Each structure stands twice: as structure tokens, then as C-alpha cells.
Amino acid sequence: MQNSFTSKIRTSSVRKYLPFFLCSILVIGACSKFRVDDYNPYLYGRVKLGKDLKELQVSIVNRVPTNVPNQVAVASGVIYVPDFEQSLIKAFNSDGDLKFVIGSSKEKQDKVKTYNIKLGRIGLVTVSDGDDIYVQSRVSREDAKSDKVAENIYTKKSGEFRTEAEEAVPSVILKINDSGKLSQTIYADGVGGSIPFGYVERMEAGNNDLLFVFHRQNGAMRLSIFDEAGKLKQKVEGSDYKDSLNQGEAYTWYVDSFISHPDGEYVLGSFSFYETKSGRFKNRKILKYELKDKRITPIKEIQDPSETLYWVLNNDNFFIWETEVEEGNSIRLQVHDEDGNHVNNIRLNYPPPRGLWRETWMDTNDEIYSMKIRSGYLEIHKWK
């Protein structure tokens, strides 16, 4: 009898506290989903700033280096640095030793390997996994008609900064193979085309020798996807999403960005919605556009205007960039799965002073890089 009575008490206690135990497990599980992985930078390589051909030649204005790139391309242990002053691409190893130069150098040095290719004013540079180099080469206005929409100087990523907006200089994209030979000249309508690019905001080499270019065409932003042969494979514009974005006349939407999965199977489009009358920000929506069957699926809705779509990873997760104002020296990458669920966070801790750090970018291998200028060197840091 006593054992039976004791057993009933224990069973009653278990039933009483079981809900609390299960709730605790759920809370702990939810918290683990939103943990923060702290990443810190380590020095990957650095390039000396100077006046010699074997250095990155820049202008010094009021003791400040100008015409320095915001980001560079890194592939197969080589750092490809655009030298805007000399209109050259300089390839350095991680120790800062010059391996070779692409372009028409005014200075001749017997010990410097040079691939003599005529480049215009250099813009963006990216390198594929097969070490093919893509260079945005700006041409003169006499050679091509331009898209007459003013550039937004605050979104420029070509390494040049001006205090006034100006009309975008038309450009083409030159593909240089791993032997240092010009293999393709890519226009906005592909190899063999005649329409130059106007303003180019982003250019990335994807998997399977794809090239993604986010640029303005006819006044609207577009993502153009080029295949291995340099032909225009597909293009994505805001009009492709319009049936999924229509919310009547009360709200107006704008394109933030289009970012493709590295394999080119789908594109995430980010759109900002504003109240038509007041111009007040309402929200930001991310939609998935599957290129093969042209199916559109809503993925994420963002209420904070400071949170922006940043990158699509090979495993179908994507990053939302969030600046952490309180700390000042860090940013947070919110990790979302392919269904838009917030599953993790990555914090990038920038050692102060924060003002030395320039742009942070990613490559096709999902590696994160940042750059800063310190003590006469351009430093490339990798995050782990």
C-alpha cells in the first residue's frame, strides 16, 4: 500500500512538472537557433602602396591615399588588384610580391611579367574558379552611347569616389583567360553585341563559368547572367516580379538588389515598399525566382530598413546584413535557410579604429573578406 501511494505521488509530480520541462527544452532549442558565432579577421595578404610598378600606385591627397580599390579579387592564392592610376591589373601573392601585370604599362621592367592588353578605365574585377579574369573596362563616350541616368556615388563599388554624381561612363567587360589572353569582350547584350553597360553596381563570377552583372539598363536595375561563351543566358528585372508585388496604389516598390545562387538556378530579389503619399518605409520583401520554370515564391519580409539582403550561399542559405549601431565596431550577418527561417547569426568584429576598414565582400566559395589601409599598405583580411 505504501509503495502504491508513493508511486502515485511521484507520477503526480512528474505530470505536474513535465509541461515546464518541455517548455524549457523548447526555449533552449529556440535560443540555440539564434546563437551568434563571432568571426575575427586574420591578415591574408598585403600590398605596398607606392610609386614603383611593383607596388600599388595611388595618388596622395592631403596625406590620404586616393583611387584605392574598395575590394579586390582573390583566387588560387593570388590577389588581383586594380591599379586605377596606371589602368593595370596587378596580381600579387599573399606576401605582396608582384607575380604579373595585365594591361599596357608605361614602365618597362624586365623582371615583371606583363600581358599586354589594352584596358580602358578600370572598374570592377572578378575572377572565376578557373582563374579567368573579368574586368570592367570603361570606354570613351565617342565609342558608345551611354545610359543617361546619374550614378549614385554612395553605391559605387569601383573604387573611385567623387563628391558629385555624374553620368555613368559606358563600359564593356573583358574576359582574360588564365594564359593572359583576351578571349571575350562582353556587352550588355552579350558577346558580339553592341549595347555597352552603363552603371554597374556588382559583378561576380559564379560556378560553371557563369558571370553575374547587376547593372542599370534603360533606367532600371537588372541582373544579367552570361554563360561560359559570354552569351546573355538570362536577365532578371523588377517587371518579372510585378505580379507578386502589386499592392495597389497605397504603396510604391523599388528594386534593392538581385542576387543569384552561384549555380544560376534561381535569383533572390529584394524589394523595398514605401507609402505612396508620405514616402515612409513600410517593409522589405525577399522573393525567390526560379529561372527554369519562372516560379516566384515569397521568402522573407523585413521590417527594419537597415537590414538588407547580402549574399546567397552555395548551401541555399542566405545572409541579411545588419549593422550593430550600439557596438559600433561590428556588424551581424543573419543566417536564413532557403525557406527564410532565421537559423543563426555571424558577428564580424572589426578591430578599431573602424574608419580604417573599407568594404567587406564575399566570393563564390562563401569566403568573407575585408580590406583596410594601414601604415602604407593595402591589407586584405579573411574572416573565420
GROMACS .gro file of N, CA and C in nm, residues 153-238:
model
  258
  153ILE      N    1   2.668   5.795  -5.623
  153ILE     CA    2   2.806   5.781  -5.578
  153ILE      C    3   2.816   5.702  -5.449
  154TYR      N    4   2.706   5.691  -5.375
  154TYR     CA    5   2.710   5.620  -5.247
  154TYR      C    6   2.692   5.470  -5.262
  155THR      N    7   2.664   5.423  -5.382
  155THR     CA    8   2.654   5.279  -5.404
  155THR      C    9   2.761   5.231  -5.500
  156LYS      N   10   2.854   5.319  -5.539
  156LYS     CA   11   2.960   5.280  -5.630
  156LYS      C   12   3.055   5.183  -5.563
  157LYS      N   13   3.097   5.080  -5.639
  157LYS     CA   14   3.189   4.982  -5.584
  157LYS      C   15   3.308   4.962  -5.675
  158SER      N   16   3.339   5.064  -5.755
  158SER     CA   17   3.451   5.052  -5.848
  158SER      C   18   3.580   5.104  -5.789
  159GLY      N   19   3.576   5.151  -5.664
  159GLY     CA   20   3.697   5.201  -5.601
  159GLY      C   21   3.721   5.349  -5.621
  160GLU      N   22   3.634   5.415  -5.695
  160GLU     CA   23   3.651   5.559  -5.718
  160GLU      C   24   3.543   5.634  -5.641
  161PHE      N   25   3.583   5.745  -5.577
  161PHE     CA   26   3.487   5.823  -5.500
  161PHE      C   27   3.493   5.969  -5.546
  162ARG      N   28   3.377   6.024  -5.574
  162ARG     CA   29   3.369   6.165  -5.611
  162ARG      C   30   3.261   6.230  -5.526
  163THR      N   31   3.270   6.362  -5.514
  163THR     CA   32   3.174   6.435  -5.432
  163THR      C   33   3.052   6.479  -5.512
  164GLU      N   34   3.049   6.451  -5.641
  164GLU     CA   35   2.934   6.487  -5.723
  164GLU      C   36   2.895   6.367  -5.809
  165ALA      N   37   2.764   6.350  -5.826
  165ALA     CA   38   2.717   6.244  -5.914
  165ALA      C   39   2.743   6.282  -6.058
  166GLU      N   40   2.767   6.182  -6.141
  166GLU     CA   41   2.790   6.212  -6.282
  166GLU      C   42   2.728   6.101  -6.366
  167GLU      N   43   2.716   6.127  -6.494
  167GLU     CA   44   2.659   6.029  -6.584
  167GLU      C   45   2.750   5.908  -6.592
  168ALA      N   46   2.691   5.789  -6.591
  168ALA     CA   47   2.770   5.666  -6.594
  168ALA      C   48   2.849   5.656  -6.724
  169VAL      N   49   2.978   5.628  -6.714
  169VAL     CA   50   3.061   5.609  -6.832
  169VAL      C   51   3.033   5.470  -6.888
  170PRO      N   52   3.002   5.458  -7.016
  170PRO     CA   53   2.973   5.325  -7.072
  170PRO      C   54   3.095   5.234  -7.061
  171SER      N   55   3.068   5.104  -7.048
  171SER     CA   56   3.178   5.010  -7.031
  171SER      C   57   3.144   4.876  -7.094
  172VAL      N   58   3.249   4.796  -7.114
  172VAL     CA   59   3.234   4.657  -7.156
  172VAL      C   60   3.306   4.572  -7.051
  173ILE      N   61   3.286   4.442  -7.057
  173ILE     CA   62   3.355   4.351  -6.966
  173ILE      C   63   3.449   4.265  -7.049
  174LEU      N   64   3.576   4.269  -7.014
  174LEU     CA   65   3.678   4.191  -7.084
  174LEU      C   66   3.704   4.062  -7.007
  175LYS      N   67   3.698   3.950  -7.078
  175LYS     CA   68   3.732   3.821  -7.017
  175LYS      C   69   3.872   3.783  -7.062
  176ILE      N   70   3.962   3.767  -6.965
  176ILE     CA   71   4.101   3.733  -6.992
  176ILE      C   72   4.126   3.594  -6.937
  177ASN      N   73   4.170   3.501  -7.021
  177ASN     CA   74   4.185   3.363  -6.976
  177ASN      C   75   4.309   3.346  -6.890
  178ASP      N   76   4.327   3.223  -6.838
  178ASP     CA   77   4.438   3.200  -6.745
  178ASP      C   78   4.575   3.203  -6.812
  179SER      N   79   4.576   3.217  -6.947
  179SER     CA   80   4.703   3.234  -7.019
  179SER      C   81   4.734   3.381  -7.044
  180GLY      N   82   4.648   3.468  -6.994
  180GLY     CA   83   4.672   3.611  -7.009
  180GLY      C   84   4.630   3.666  -7.144
  181LYS      N   85   4.541   3.596  -7.214
  181LYS     CA   86   4.495   3.643  -7.345
  181LYS      C   87   4.349   3.687  -7.338
  182LEU      N   88   4.317   3.792  -7.411
  182LEU     CA   89   4.179   3.841  -7.417
  182LEU      C   90   4.096   3.742  -7.497
  183SER      N   91   3.998   3.680  -7.432
  183SER     CA   92   3.917   3.578  -7.501
  183SER      C   93   3.778   3.626  -7.538
  184GLN      N   94   3.725   3.725  -7.466
  184GLN     CA   95   3.590   3.774  -7.495
  184GLN      C   96   3.577   3.921  -7.459
  185THR      N   97   3.495   3.990  -7.535
  185THR     CA   98   3.450   4.124  -7.500
  185THR      C   99   3.299   4.117  -7.484
  186ILE      N  100   3.252   4.133  -7.362
  186ILE     CA  101   3.112   4.111  -7.331
  186ILE      C  102   3.039   4.245  -7.320
  187TYR      N  103   2.932   4.260  -7.396
  187TYR     CA  104   2.844   4.377  -7.389
  187TYR      C  105   2.721   4.341  -7.305
  188ALA      N  106   2.637   4.439  -7.283
  188ALA     CA  107   2.516   4.414  -7.205
  188ALA      C  108   2.425   4.313  -7.274
  189ASP      N  109   2.436   4.303  -7.407
  189ASP     CA  110   2.359   4.204  -7.482
  189ASP      C  111   2.446   4.086  -7.524
  190GLY      N  112   2.560   4.069  -7.459
  190GLY     CA  113   2.644   3.952  -7.479
  190GLY      C  114   2.758   3.973  -7.577
  191VAL      N  115   2.838   3.868  -7.595
  191VAL     CA  116   2.948   3.871  -7.692
  191VAL      C  117   2.891   3.895  -7.832
  192GLY      N  118   2.957   3.983  -7.907
  192GLY     CA  119   2.908   4.016  -8.040
  192GLY      C  120   2.799   4.120  -8.039
  193GLY      N  121   2.761   4.168  -7.920
  193GLY     CA  122   2.656   4.270  -7.910
  193GLY      C  123   2.710   4.409  -7.935
  194SER      N  124   2.625   4.508  -7.911
  194SER     CA  125   2.665   4.646  -7.937
  194SER      C  126   2.621   4.742  -7.828
  195ILE      N  127   2.548   4.690  -7.727
  195ILE     CA  128   2.497   4.777  -7.620
  195ILE      C  129   2.592   4.772  -7.502
  196PRO      N  130   2.658   4.884  -7.469
  196PRO     CA  131   2.751   4.882  -7.355
  196PRO      C  132   2.677   4.884  -7.222
  197PHE      N  133   2.748   4.848  -7.118
  197PHE     CA  134   2.694   4.863  -6.983
  197PHE      C  135   2.702   5.010  -6.944
  198GLY      N  136   2.602   5.055  -6.866
  198GLY     CA  137   2.610   5.188  -6.807
  198GLY      C  138   2.665   5.174  -6.667
  199TYR      N  139   2.583   5.206  -6.569
  199TYR     CA  140   2.624   5.192  -6.430
  199TYR      C  141   2.624   5.045  -6.390
  200VAL      N  142   2.737   4.994  -6.342
  200VAL     CA  143   2.749   4.856  -6.294
  200VAL      C  144   2.773   4.860  -6.145
  201GLU      N  145   2.682   4.803  -6.067
  201GLU     CA  146   2.695   4.804  -5.922
  201GLU      C  147   2.769   4.683  -5.869
  202ARG      N  148   2.752   4.569  -5.934
  202ARG     CA  149   2.810   4.446  -5.881
  202ARG      C  150   2.841   4.351  -5.996
  203MET      N  151   2.953   4.280  -5.984
  203MET     CA  152   2.991   4.182  -6.085
  203MET      C  153   3.056   4.064  -6.014
  204GLU      N  154   3.003   3.943  -6.036
  204GLU     CA  155   3.056   3.825  -5.968
  204GLU      C  156   3.068   3.709  -6.066
  205ALA      N  157   3.178   3.635  -6.054
  205ALA     CA  158   3.194   3.511  -6.129
  205ALA      C  159   3.132   3.399  -6.048
  206GLY      N  160   3.041   3.323  -6.110
  206GLY     CA  161   2.973   3.216  -6.041
  206GLY      C  162   3.031   3.080  -6.073
  207ASN      N  163   2.961   2.976  -6.034
  207ASN     CA  164   3.004   2.840  -6.067
  207ASN      C  165   2.980   2.812  -6.215
  208ASN      N  166   3.049   2.711  -6.267
  208ASN     CA  167   3.031   2.668  -6.406
  208ASN      C  168   3.056   2.781  -6.505
  209ASP      N  169   3.152   2.868  -6.471
  209ASP     CA  170   3.194   2.978  -6.559
  209ASP      C  171   3.081   3.075  -6.592
  210LEU      N  172   2.985   3.089  -6.501
  210LEU     CA  173   2.881   3.190  -6.519
  210LEU      C  174   2.932   3.325  -6.472
  211LEU      N  175   2.873   3.431  -6.526
  211LEU     CA  176   2.905   3.567  -6.484
  211LEU      C  177   2.776   3.640  -6.453
  212PHE      N  178   2.769   3.700  -6.333
  212PHE     CA  179   2.651   3.776  -6.291
  212PHE      C  180   2.686   3.925  -6.285
  213VAL      N  181   2.606   4.005  -6.354
  213VAL     CA  182   2.630   4.150  -6.355
  213VAL      C  183   2.500   4.221  -6.315
  214PHE      N  184   2.506   4.295  -6.206
  214PHE     CA  185   2.391   4.373  -6.160
  214PHE      C  186   2.414   4.517  -6.204
  215HIS      N  187   2.332   4.565  -6.297
  215HIS     CA  188   2.361   4.692  -6.363
  215HIS      C  189   2.230   4.762  -6.402
  216ARG      N  190   2.245   4.885  -6.444
  216ARG     CA  191   2.128   4.961  -6.489
  216ARG      C  192   2.117   4.952  -6.641
  217GLN      N  193   1.996   4.927  -6.688
  217GLN     CA  194   1.970   4.924  -6.830
  217GLN      C  195   1.837   4.992  -6.857
  218ASN      N  196   1.839   5.094  -6.941
  218ASN     CA  197   1.718   5.171  -6.972
  218ASN      C  198   1.651   5.227  -6.847
  219GLY      N  199   1.732   5.272  -6.754
  219GLY     CA  200   1.680   5.337  -6.633
  219GLY      C  201   1.640   5.244  -6.522
  220ALA      N  202   1.645   5.111  -6.541
  220ALA     CA  203   1.605   5.015  -6.439
  220ALA      C  204   1.721   4.921  -6.409
  221MET      N  205   1.725   4.873  -6.283
  221MET     CA  206   1.830   4.780  -6.244
  221MET      C  207   1.795   4.639  -6.292
  222ARG      N  208   1.899   4.569  -6.338
  222ARG     CA  209   1.881   4.437  -6.398
  222ARG      C  210   1.997   4.347  -6.356
  223LEU      N  211   1.967   4.218  -6.339
  223LEU     CA  212   2.072   4.118  -6.324
  223LEU      C  213   2.084   4.042  -6.455
  224SER      N  214   2.201   4.053  -6.518
  224SER     CA  215   2.227   3.980  -6.642
  224SER      C  216   2.319   3.862  -6.612
  225ILE      N  217   2.284   3.745  -6.666
  225ILE     CA  218   2.361   3.623  -6.644
  225ILE      C  219   2.419   3.580  -6.777
  226PHE      N  220   2.553   3.568  -6.780
  226PHE     CA  221   2.623   3.530  -6.903
  226PHE      C  222   2.683   3.391  -6.886
  227ASP      N  223   2.680   3.311  -6.995
  227ASP     CA  224   2.735   3.176  -6.987
  227ASP      C  225   2.884   3.176  -7.018
  228GLU      N  226   2.941   3.057  -7.027
  228GLU     CA  227   3.085   3.042  -7.048
  228GLU      C  228   3.132   3.107  -7.177
  229ALA      N  229   3.044   3.107  -7.278
  229ALA     CA  230   3.079   3.166  -7.408
  229ALA      C  231   3.057   3.316  -7.412
  230GLY      N  232   3.010   3.374  -7.300
  230GLY     CA  233   2.986   3.518  -7.296
  230GLY      C  234   2.852   3.559  -7.352
  231LYS      N  235   2.766   3.462  -7.381
  231LYS     CA  236   2.633   3.494  -7.433
  231LYS      C  237   2.538   3.526  -7.318
  232LEU      N  238   2.445   3.618  -7.344
  232LEU     CA  239   2.345   3.654  -7.243
  232LEU      C  240   2.250   3.537  -7.227
  233LYS      N  241   2.261   3.469  -7.113
  233LYS     CA  242   2.182   3.349  -7.088
  233LYS      C  243   2.043   3.385  -7.037
  234GLN      N  244   2.038   3.475  -6.938
  234GLN     CA  245   1.910   3.519  -6.883
  234GLN      C  246   1.926   3.657  -6.822
  235LYS      N  247   1.815   3.725  -6.810
  235LYS     CA  248   1.813   3.856  -6.743
  235LYS      C  249   1.693   3.861  -6.650
  236VAL      N  250   1.713   3.927  -6.539
  236VAL     CA  251   1.607   3.938  -6.438
  236VAL      C  252   1.586   4.085  -6.406
  237GLU      N  253   1.461   4.130  -6.412
  237GLU     CA  254   1.427   4.269  -6.385
  237GLU      C  255   1.310   4.274  -6.288
  238GLY      N  256   1.281   4.395  -6.240
  238GLY     CA  257   1.169   4.413  -6.149
  238GLY      C  258   1.037   4.373  -6.211
   0.00000   0.00000   0.00000
